XYZ file of C-alpha atoms in Angstrom:
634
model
C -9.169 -5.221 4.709
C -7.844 -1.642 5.550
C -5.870 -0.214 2.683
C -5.301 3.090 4.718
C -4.838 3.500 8.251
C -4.426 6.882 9.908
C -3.158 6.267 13.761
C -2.751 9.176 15.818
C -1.932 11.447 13.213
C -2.147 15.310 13.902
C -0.163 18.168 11.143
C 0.648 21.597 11.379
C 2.022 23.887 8.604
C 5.184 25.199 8.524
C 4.854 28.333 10.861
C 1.119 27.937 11.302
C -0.242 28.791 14.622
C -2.890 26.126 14.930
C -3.270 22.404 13.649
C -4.490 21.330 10.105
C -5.018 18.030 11.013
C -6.113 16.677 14.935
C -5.313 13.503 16.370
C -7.217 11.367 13.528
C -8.069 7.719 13.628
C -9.185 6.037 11.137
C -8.887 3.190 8.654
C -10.149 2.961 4.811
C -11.387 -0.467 3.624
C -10.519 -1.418 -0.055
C -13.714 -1.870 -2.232
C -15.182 1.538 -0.625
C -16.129 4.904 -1.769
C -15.685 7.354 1.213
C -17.063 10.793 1.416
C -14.818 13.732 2.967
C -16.954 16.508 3.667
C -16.550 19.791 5.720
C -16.754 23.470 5.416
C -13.576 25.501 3.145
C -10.535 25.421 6.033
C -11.524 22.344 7.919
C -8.802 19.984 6.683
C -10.146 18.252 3.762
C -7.591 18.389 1.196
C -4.878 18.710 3.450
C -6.085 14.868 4.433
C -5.448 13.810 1.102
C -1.921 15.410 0.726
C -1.063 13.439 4.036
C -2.143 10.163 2.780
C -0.591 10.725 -0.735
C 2.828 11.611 0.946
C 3.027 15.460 -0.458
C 3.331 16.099 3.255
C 5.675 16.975 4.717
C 7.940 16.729 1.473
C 6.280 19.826 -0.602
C 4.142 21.182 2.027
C 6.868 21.830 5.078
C 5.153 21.541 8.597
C 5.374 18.863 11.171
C 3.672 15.725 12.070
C 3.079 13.166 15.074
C 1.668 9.595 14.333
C 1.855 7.869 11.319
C -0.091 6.985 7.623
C -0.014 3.305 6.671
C -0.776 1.971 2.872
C -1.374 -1.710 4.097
C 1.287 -1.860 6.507
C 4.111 0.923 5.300
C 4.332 3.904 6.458
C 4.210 6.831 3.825
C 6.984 8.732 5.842
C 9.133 5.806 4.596
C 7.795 5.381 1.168
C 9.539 6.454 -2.129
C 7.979 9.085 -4.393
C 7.618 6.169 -7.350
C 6.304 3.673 -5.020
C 3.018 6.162 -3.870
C 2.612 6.699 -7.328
C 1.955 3.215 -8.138
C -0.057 2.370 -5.259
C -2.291 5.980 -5.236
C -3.808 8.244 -7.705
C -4.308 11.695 -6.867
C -6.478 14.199 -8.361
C -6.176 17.948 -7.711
C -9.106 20.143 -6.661
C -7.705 22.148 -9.992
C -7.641 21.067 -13.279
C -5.369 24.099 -14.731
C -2.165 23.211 -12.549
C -2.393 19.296 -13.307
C -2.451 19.094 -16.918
C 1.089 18.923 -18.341
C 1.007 21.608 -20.715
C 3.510 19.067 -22.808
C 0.898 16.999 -25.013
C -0.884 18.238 -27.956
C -4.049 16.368 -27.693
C -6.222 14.647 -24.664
C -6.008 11.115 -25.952
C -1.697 11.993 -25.488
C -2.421 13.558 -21.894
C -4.392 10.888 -20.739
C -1.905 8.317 -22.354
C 1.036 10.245 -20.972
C 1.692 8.525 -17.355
C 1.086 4.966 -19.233
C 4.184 6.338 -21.845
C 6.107 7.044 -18.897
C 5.331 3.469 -17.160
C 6.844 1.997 -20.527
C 3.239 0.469 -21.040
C 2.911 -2.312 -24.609
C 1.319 0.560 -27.036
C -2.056 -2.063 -27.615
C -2.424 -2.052 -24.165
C -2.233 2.246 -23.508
C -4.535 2.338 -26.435
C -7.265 -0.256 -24.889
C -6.618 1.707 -21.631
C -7.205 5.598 -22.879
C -9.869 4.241 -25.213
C -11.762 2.685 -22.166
C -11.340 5.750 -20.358
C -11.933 8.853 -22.435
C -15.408 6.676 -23.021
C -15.805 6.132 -20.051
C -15.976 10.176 -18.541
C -17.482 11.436 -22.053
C -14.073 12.337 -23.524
C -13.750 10.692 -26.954
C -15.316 13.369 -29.138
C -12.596 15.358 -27.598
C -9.632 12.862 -28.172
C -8.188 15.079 -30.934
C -8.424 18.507 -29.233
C -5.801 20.303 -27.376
C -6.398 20.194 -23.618
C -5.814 24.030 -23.646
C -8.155 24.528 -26.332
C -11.157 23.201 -23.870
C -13.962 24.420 -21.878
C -12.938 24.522 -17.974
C -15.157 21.362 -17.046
C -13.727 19.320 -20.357
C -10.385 19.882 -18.636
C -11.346 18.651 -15.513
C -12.536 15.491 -16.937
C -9.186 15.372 -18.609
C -7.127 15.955 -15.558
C -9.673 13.173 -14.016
C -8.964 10.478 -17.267
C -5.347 10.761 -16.754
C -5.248 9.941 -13.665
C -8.025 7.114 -13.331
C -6.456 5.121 -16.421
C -3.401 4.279 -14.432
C -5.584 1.874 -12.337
C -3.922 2.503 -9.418
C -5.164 0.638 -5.822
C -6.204 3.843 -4.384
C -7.787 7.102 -5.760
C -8.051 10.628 -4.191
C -10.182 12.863 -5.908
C -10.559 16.372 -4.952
C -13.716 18.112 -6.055
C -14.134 16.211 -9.191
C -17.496 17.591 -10.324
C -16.876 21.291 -9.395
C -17.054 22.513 -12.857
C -18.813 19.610 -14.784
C -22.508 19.719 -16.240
C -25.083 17.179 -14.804
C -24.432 14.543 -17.636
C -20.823 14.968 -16.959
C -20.899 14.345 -13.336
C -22.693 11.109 -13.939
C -20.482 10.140 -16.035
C -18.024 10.240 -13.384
C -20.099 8.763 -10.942
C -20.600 5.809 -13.140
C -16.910 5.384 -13.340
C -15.980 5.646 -9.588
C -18.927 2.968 -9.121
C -16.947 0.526 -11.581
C -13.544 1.528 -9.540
C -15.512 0.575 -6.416
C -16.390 -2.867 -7.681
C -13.108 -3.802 -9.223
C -12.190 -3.272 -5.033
C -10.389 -0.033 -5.273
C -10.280 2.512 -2.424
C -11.304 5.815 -3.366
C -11.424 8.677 -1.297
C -13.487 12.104 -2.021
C -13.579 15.672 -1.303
C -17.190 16.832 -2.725
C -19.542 19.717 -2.108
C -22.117 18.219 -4.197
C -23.935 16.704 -1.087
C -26.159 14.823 -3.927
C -23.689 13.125 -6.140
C -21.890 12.058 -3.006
C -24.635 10.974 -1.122
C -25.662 8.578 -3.773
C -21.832 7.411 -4.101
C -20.214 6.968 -0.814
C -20.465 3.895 1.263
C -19.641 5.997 4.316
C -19.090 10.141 5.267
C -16.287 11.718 7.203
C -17.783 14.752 8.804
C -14.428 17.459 9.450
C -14.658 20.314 11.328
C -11.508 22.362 12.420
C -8.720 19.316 11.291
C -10.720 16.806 13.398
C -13.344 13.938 12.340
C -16.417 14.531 14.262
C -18.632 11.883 12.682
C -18.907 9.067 10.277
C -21.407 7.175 8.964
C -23.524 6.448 5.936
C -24.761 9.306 4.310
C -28.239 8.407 5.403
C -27.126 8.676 9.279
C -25.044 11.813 8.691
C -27.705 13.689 6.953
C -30.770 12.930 9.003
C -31.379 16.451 9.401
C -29.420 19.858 8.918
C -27.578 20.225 11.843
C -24.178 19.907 10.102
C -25.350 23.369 9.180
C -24.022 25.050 12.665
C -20.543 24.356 11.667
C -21.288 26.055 7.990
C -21.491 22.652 6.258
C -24.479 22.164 3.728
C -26.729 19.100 3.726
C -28.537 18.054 0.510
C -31.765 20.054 -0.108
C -33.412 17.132 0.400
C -32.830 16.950 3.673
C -33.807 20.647 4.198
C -37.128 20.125 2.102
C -38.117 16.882 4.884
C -37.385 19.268 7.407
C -39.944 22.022 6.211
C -42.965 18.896 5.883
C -42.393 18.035 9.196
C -43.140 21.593 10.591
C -46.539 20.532 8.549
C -46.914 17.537 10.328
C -45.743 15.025 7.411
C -42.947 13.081 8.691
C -40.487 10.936 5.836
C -37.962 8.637 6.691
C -34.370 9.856 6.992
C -33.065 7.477 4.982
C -34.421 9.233 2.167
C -32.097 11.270 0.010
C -33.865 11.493 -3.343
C -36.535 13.258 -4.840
C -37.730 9.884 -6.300
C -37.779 7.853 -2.931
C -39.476 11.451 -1.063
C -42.125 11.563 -3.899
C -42.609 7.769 -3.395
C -43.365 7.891 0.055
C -45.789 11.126 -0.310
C -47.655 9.545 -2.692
C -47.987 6.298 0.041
C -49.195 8.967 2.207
C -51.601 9.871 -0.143
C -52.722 6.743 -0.556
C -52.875 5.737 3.288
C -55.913 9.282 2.893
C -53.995 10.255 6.128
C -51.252 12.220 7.349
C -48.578 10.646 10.290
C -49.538 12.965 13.386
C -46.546 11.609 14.732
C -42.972 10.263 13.586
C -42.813 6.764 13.402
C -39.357 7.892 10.895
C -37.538 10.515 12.629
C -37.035 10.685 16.585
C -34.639 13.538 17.250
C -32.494 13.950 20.483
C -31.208 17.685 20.736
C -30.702 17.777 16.738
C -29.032 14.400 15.824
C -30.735 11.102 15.936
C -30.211 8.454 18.256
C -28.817 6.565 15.127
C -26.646 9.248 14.773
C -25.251 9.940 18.143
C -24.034 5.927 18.306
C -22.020 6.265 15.319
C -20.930 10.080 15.751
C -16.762 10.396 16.707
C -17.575 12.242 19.712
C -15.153 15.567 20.307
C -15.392 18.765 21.893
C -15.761 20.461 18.928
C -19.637 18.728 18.208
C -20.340 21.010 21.535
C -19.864 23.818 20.208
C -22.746 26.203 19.000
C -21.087 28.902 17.102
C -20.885 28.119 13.489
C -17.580 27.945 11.532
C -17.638 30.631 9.487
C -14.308 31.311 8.180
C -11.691 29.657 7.451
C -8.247 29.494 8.881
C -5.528 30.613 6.368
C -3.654 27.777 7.428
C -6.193 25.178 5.640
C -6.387 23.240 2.894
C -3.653 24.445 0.605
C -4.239 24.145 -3.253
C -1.751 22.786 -5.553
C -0.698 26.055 -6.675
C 1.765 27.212 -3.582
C 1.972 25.628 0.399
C -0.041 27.114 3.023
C 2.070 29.249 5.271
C 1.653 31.824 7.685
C 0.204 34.870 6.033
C 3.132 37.527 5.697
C 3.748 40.957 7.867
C 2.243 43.345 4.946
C 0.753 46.168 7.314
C -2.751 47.166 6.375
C -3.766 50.562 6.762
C -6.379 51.005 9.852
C -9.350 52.433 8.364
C -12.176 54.968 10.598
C -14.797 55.093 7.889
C -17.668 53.207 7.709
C -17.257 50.015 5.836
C -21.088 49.725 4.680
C -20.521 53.007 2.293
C -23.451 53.371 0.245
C -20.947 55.608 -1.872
C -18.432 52.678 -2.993
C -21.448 51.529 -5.548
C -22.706 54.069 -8.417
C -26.284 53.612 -8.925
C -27.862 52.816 -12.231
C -31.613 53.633 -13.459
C -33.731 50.611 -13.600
C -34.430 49.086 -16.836
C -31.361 50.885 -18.661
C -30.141 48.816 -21.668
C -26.037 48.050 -21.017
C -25.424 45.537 -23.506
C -26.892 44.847 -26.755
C -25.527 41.695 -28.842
C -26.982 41.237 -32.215
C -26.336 38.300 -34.162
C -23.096 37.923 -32.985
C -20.022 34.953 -34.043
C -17.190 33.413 -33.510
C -14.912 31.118 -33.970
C -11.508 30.120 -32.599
C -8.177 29.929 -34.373
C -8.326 26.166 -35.173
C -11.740 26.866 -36.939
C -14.249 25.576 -33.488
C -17.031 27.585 -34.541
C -17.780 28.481 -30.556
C -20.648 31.280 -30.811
C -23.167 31.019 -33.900
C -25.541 34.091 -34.138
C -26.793 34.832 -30.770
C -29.121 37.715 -29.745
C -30.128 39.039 -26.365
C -29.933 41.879 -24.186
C -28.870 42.900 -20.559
C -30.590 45.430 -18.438
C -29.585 47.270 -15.618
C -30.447 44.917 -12.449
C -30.849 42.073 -14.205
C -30.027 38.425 -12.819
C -28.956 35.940 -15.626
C -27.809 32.400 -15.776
C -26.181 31.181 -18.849
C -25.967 27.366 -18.330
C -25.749 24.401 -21.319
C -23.374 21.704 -20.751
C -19.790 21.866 -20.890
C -18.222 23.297 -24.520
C -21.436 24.628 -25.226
C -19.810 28.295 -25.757
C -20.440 30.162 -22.026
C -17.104 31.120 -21.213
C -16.383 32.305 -25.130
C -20.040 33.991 -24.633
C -19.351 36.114 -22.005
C -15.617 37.208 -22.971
C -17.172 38.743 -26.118
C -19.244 40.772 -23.749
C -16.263 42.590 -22.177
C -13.645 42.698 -25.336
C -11.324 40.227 -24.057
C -12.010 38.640 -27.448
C -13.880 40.264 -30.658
C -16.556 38.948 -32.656
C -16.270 37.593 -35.923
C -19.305 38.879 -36.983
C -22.490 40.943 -34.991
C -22.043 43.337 -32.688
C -21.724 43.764 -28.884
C -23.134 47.342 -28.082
C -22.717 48.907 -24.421
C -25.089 51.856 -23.774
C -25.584 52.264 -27.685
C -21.846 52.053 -28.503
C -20.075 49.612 -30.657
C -17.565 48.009 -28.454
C -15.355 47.346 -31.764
C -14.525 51.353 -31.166
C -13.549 50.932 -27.328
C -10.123 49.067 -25.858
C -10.868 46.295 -23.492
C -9.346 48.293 -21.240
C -11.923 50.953 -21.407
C -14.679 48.253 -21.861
C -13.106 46.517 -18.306
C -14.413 49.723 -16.383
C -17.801 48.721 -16.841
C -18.207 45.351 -17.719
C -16.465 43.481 -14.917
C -15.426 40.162 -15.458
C -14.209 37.327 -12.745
C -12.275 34.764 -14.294
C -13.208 30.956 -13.979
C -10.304 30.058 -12.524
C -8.458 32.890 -10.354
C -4.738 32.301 -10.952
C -5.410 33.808 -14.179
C -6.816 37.555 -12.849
C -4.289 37.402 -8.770
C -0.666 38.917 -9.450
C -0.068 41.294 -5.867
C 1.667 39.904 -3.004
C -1.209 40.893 -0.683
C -4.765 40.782 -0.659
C -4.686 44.536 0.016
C -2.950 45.231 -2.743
C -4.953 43.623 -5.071
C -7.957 45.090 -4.446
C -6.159 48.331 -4.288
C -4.572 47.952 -7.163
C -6.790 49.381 -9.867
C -8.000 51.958 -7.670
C -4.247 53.187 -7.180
C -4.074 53.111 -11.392
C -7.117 55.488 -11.480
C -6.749 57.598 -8.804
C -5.838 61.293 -10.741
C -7.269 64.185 -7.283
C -5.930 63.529 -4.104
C -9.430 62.684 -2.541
C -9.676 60.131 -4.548
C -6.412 58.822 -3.360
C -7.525 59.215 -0.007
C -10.362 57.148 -0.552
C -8.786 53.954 -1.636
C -8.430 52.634 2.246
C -11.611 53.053 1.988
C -12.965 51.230 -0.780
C -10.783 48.188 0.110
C -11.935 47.798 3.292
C -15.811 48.362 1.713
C -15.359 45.287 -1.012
C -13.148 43.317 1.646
C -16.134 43.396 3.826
C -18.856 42.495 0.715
C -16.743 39.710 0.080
C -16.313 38.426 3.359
C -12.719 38.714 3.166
C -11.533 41.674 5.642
C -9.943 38.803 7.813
C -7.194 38.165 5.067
C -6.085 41.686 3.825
C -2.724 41.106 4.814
C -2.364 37.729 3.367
C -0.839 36.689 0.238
C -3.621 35.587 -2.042
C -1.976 32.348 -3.310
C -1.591 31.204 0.592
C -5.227 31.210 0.401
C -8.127 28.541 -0.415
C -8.909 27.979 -4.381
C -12.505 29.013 -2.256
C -10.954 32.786 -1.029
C -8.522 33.762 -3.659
C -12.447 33.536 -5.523
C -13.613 36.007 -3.223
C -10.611 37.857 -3.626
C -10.759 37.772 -7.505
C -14.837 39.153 -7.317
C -13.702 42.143 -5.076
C -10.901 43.129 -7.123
C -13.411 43.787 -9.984
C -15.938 45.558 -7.945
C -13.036 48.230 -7.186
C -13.787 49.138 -10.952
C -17.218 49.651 -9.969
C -18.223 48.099 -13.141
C -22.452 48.610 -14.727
C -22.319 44.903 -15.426
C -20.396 42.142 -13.411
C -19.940 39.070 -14.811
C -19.044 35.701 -12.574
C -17.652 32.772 -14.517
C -18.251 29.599 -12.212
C -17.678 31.416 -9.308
C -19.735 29.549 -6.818
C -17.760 26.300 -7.721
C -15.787 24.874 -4.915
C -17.832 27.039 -2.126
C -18.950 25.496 0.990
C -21.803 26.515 2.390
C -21.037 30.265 4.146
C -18.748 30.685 0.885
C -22.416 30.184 -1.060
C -23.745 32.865 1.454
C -21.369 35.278 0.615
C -21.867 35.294 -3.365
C -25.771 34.866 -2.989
C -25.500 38.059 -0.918
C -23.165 39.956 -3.094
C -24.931 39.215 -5.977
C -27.893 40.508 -4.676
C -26.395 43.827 -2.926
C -25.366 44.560 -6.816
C -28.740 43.653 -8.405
C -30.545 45.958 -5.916
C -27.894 48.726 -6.637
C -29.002 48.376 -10.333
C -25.854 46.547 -11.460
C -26.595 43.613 -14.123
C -25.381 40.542 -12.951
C -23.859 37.661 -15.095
C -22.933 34.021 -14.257
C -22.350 31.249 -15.753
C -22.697 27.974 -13.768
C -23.878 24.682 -13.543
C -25.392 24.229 -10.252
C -29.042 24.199 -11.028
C -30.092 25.062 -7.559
C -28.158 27.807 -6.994
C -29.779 29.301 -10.424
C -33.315 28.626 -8.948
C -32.670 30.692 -6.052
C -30.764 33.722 -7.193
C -31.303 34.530 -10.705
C -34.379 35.821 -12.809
C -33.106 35.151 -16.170
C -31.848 32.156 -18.043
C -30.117 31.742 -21.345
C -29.688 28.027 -22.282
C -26.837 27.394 -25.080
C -26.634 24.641 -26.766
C -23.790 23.887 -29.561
C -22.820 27.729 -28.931
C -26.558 28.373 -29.989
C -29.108 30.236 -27.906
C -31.868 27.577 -27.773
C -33.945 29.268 -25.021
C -34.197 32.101 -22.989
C -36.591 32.643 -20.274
C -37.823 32.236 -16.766
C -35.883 29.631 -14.304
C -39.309 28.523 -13.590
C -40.408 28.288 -17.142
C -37.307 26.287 -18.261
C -36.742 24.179 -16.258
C -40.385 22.627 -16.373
C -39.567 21.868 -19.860
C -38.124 18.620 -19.785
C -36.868 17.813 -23.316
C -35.182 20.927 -23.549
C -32.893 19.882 -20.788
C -32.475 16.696 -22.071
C -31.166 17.949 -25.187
C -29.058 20.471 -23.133
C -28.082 18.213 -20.649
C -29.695 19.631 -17.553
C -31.313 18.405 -14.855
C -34.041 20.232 -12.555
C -33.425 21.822 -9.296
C -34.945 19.241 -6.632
C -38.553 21.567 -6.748
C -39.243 20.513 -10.214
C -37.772 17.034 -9.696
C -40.835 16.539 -6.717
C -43.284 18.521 -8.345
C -43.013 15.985 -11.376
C -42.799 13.006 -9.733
C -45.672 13.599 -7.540
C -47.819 14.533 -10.616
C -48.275 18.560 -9.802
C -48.054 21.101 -11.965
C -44.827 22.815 -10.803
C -45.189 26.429 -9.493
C -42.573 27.780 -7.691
C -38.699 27.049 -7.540
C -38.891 27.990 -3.178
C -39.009 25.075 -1.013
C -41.090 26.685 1.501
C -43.738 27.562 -1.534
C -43.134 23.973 -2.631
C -44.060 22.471 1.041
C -47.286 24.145 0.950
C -47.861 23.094 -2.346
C -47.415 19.411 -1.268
C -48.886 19.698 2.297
C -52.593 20.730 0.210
C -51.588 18.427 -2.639
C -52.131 15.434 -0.036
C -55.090 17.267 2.085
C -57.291 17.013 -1.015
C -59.054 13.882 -2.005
């Protein structure tokens, strides 16, 4: 039975020049998980504000068609009655959490209060559910007081234990730790079974492909395929309109240029490893595909359950997207305002905008440094390491495990309790943060807290304006905003008003702002989180423009694979402990270590193990080779 049933329906924003949403049919069965995928821009959350009724009432535009819960219209629904029948979660956690409760177990029992709920049953409710997403340690803490992926699960709780009929969930795992993210996928399997409908926005290809029961493919507002995830990601070619396929996927791809051929279906490194070592077994390799007979890029599967449109046609990737997209929850999309940018001569690709450091300078030196917040949470406990000039490091542990607090003792925006945090030789107890800003750069986790000027422009201009003493150095500040617009990939929206922007952008907009500073050491707090696949492009490539420029480089995430392929360094904190530091490579081969720091392996190690190899490189193309003469030999 359809729950929700788009006929027809097509949006534009208020003053937008171009449609959000295209002429979309479709209808959502109860007792199904569905997939939304796309690249940043094409329409994704903007579908969920549609079918939760935010649209057009706090995001002004117009509409044609209609947007039935079982057979009533949401145009003619009251506000109460959508929240009874849908839950919504927002792609961030800092703008849903009331601020009003002093603990998580009160937020997450907050909308039960309001529902006049018996108090046994909100109890046996929140209980159930801070359990259930690996919240009940936590049930005492402030919500404010927590790590950026604890809130998310708290924004996630409160919304999940009002058991509504429907769920939309936007980006739920974008800042969670593998053992976090399961724990949500265990829950939306229950929700699934007990017949809810839930729909997601993910870019974790992985956890959704072993979730949904069927993928919406959007590109530019219109659905351009559906399917299960095993049709959809046959093979890469969702990568033309910049939307990333599991590496999985990628990895079959690369065998089959070796002549081993693997069955489509496939989507995990268990079921790959499987079937390679039933290759081995056979003592032959398939000259030809018996699993994967492609027609111009899709499979013949896949072209009888695509939504054919014009847009499939098309070869030229999406690569940026629309201002008009996707709004956040922090302001409606409109059109981007008149600010006038100055028109710029000079070359954008200045070598000059960068300094240039010596390699293997020492900028920071922490020694045996502490601290602990103002409730007593003992965050950081003695840790020692170093950064050099050009380094690449990862600090990753699960959420709580002290990152954040790690790296904001790096740049003075809080002090240590004990230690010391030396830059170039100088205790950075005798500098202001605002001198210790200049060359320790850091990009917030989430960028509402760093974006305050009404135009891009102006925020990237900003600082340089504040330090600009000669007039050539005023004169150069078209310049250098036009040189990190361009890094950043975000030239197009200069004139815009950051908060009319993606959660995606104003990210890219945050990370230029601090390269104005043209800081030694530049530190990225979860910055890759929420990125589609071009948006992944653009860090990977600014991060290593400032590693070859001999700027250190500091980020804290938890996408594993994105740490195998850009970084050389690792730092694994545990309990606000440094429990390892090392190679990616060498870590992650060590498997009890990331069971203790709840981690999981890029997909590399995952095959390499399974298959029974010793592991020896993190590339996928090294990794093919290594399995293509794994199963030559006898």
């Amino acid at each position: 039975m359809a729950s929700i049933t788009l006929k027809n329906f097509s949006f534009s924003y208020e003053l937008a020049q171009k449609e959000s949403l295209k002429d979309i049919n479709f209808s959502f069965d109860s007792g199904k998980v569905y997939g939304i995928i796309g690249s940043n821009g094409a329409g994704k959350s903007t579908l969920l504000h549609a079918i939760r009724g935010f649209i057009p009432k706090y995001y002004p535009g117009s509409y044609t068609g209609d947007i039935l819960i079982g057979d009533q219209s949401v145009f003619h629904m009251s506000s109460s009655e959508l929240a009874h029948q849908i839950g919504f979660v927002f792609q961030n956690p800092f703008t849903q959490i009331s601020g009003v409760k002093a603990t998580v177990y009160e937020e997450v029992a907050y909308g039960l209060e309001n529902l006049g709920l018996a108090k046994e049953e909100i109890e046996n409710r929140v209980d159930r559910i801070l359990k259930e997403t690996g919240l009940s340690e936590l049930a005492k803490r402030h919500p404010y007081q927590l790590s950026g992926g604890q809130q998310q699960r708290v924004a996630l709780a409160s919304v999940l234990v009002m058991d509504q009929d429907i769920f939309l969930i936007d980006e739920p795992t974008s800042q969670l730790d593998p053992e976090s993210s399961q724990h949500i996928l265990e829950t939306i399997a229950q929700l699934k079974e007990k017949g809810k409908t839930i729909l997601l926005v993910e870019h974790e290809l992985d956890f959704l492909s072993q979730l949904a029961d069927e993928l919406l493919v959007l590109v530019d507002g219109q659905v351009i395929e559906h399917g299960p995830s095993s049709t959809v990601f046959s093979d890469s070619h969702l990568l033309r309109y910049g939307i990333p396929v599991p590496k999985i996927v990628r990895f079959k791809e690369k065998l089959q240029k070796k002549a081993i051929y693997l069955s489509p279906k496939l989507l995990s490194a268990e079921s790959v490893a499987s079937q390679l070592l039933q290759v081995k077994k056979d003592g032959q390799l398939k000259k030809t595909s018996q699993f994967h007979k492609m027609d111009k890029g899709l499979s013949k599967d896949l072209q009888v359950k695509a939504t054919k449109t014009e847009a499939i046609k098309t070869e030229a990737p999406i690569t940026k997207a629309p201002t008009t997209k996707d709004p956040t929850t922090k302001a409606p999309t409109t059109k981007a305002p008149t600010t006038k940018v100055p028109i710029t001569e000079a070359p954008i690709r200045d070598e000059n905008s960068f300094s240039n450091i010596s390699s293997k300078e020492t900028l920071l030196d922490i020694r045996q440094v502490s601290y602990s917040y103002p409730n007593g949470q003992k965050a950081v406990k003695d840790i020692s390491f170093t950064i050099h000039s050009g380094q690449r490091l990862a600090i990753i542990g699960q959420n709580g495990a002290g990152k954040t607090t790690t790296v904001k003792l790096l740049n003075g925006l809080i002090r240590p309790d004990s230690g010391q945090v030396l830059y170039r030789g100088i205790d950075t107890k005798d500098m202001t943060t605002a001198q210790l800003t200049h060359h320790v750069g850091y990009v917030f986790q989430n960028p509402d807290d760093q974006l305050f000027n009404a135009s891009v422009y102006d925020e990237l201009a900003y600082s340089l304006k504040k330090l600009a003493h000669h007039q050539k150095e005023i004169d150069d500040i078209d310049r250098k905003v036009h040189y990190f617009a361009n890094l950043c990939g975000i030239e197009d929206y200069l004139g815009h008003n950051p908060y009319d922007l993606p959660l995606s952008t104003r990210k890219l907009v945050a990370i230029a702002a601090i390269l104005t500073l043209d800081p030694e050491v530049v530190i990225l707090d979860e910055v890759n989180a929420g990125q589609d696949f071009n948006g992944m492009r653009q860090i990977q490539d600014i991060i290593n423009q400032l590693s070859q420029k001999g700027k250190a480089v500091i980020t804290i995430t938890h996408d594993m694979e994105f740490v195998a392929e850009c970084m050389d360094q690792l730092l694994v904190l545990m309990d606000g402990r440094i429990v390892q530091a090392s190679t990616p490579l060498e870590i992650f081969c060590q498997r009890t270590l990331l069971k203790q720091a709840h981690l999981h392996p890029p997909l590399s190690i995952e095959i390499s193990q399974a298959l029974g190899i010793p592991p020896k490189t993190l590339d996928m193309d090294g990794l093919a080779d290594q399995v293509a003469s794994y199963l030559s030999t006898n």
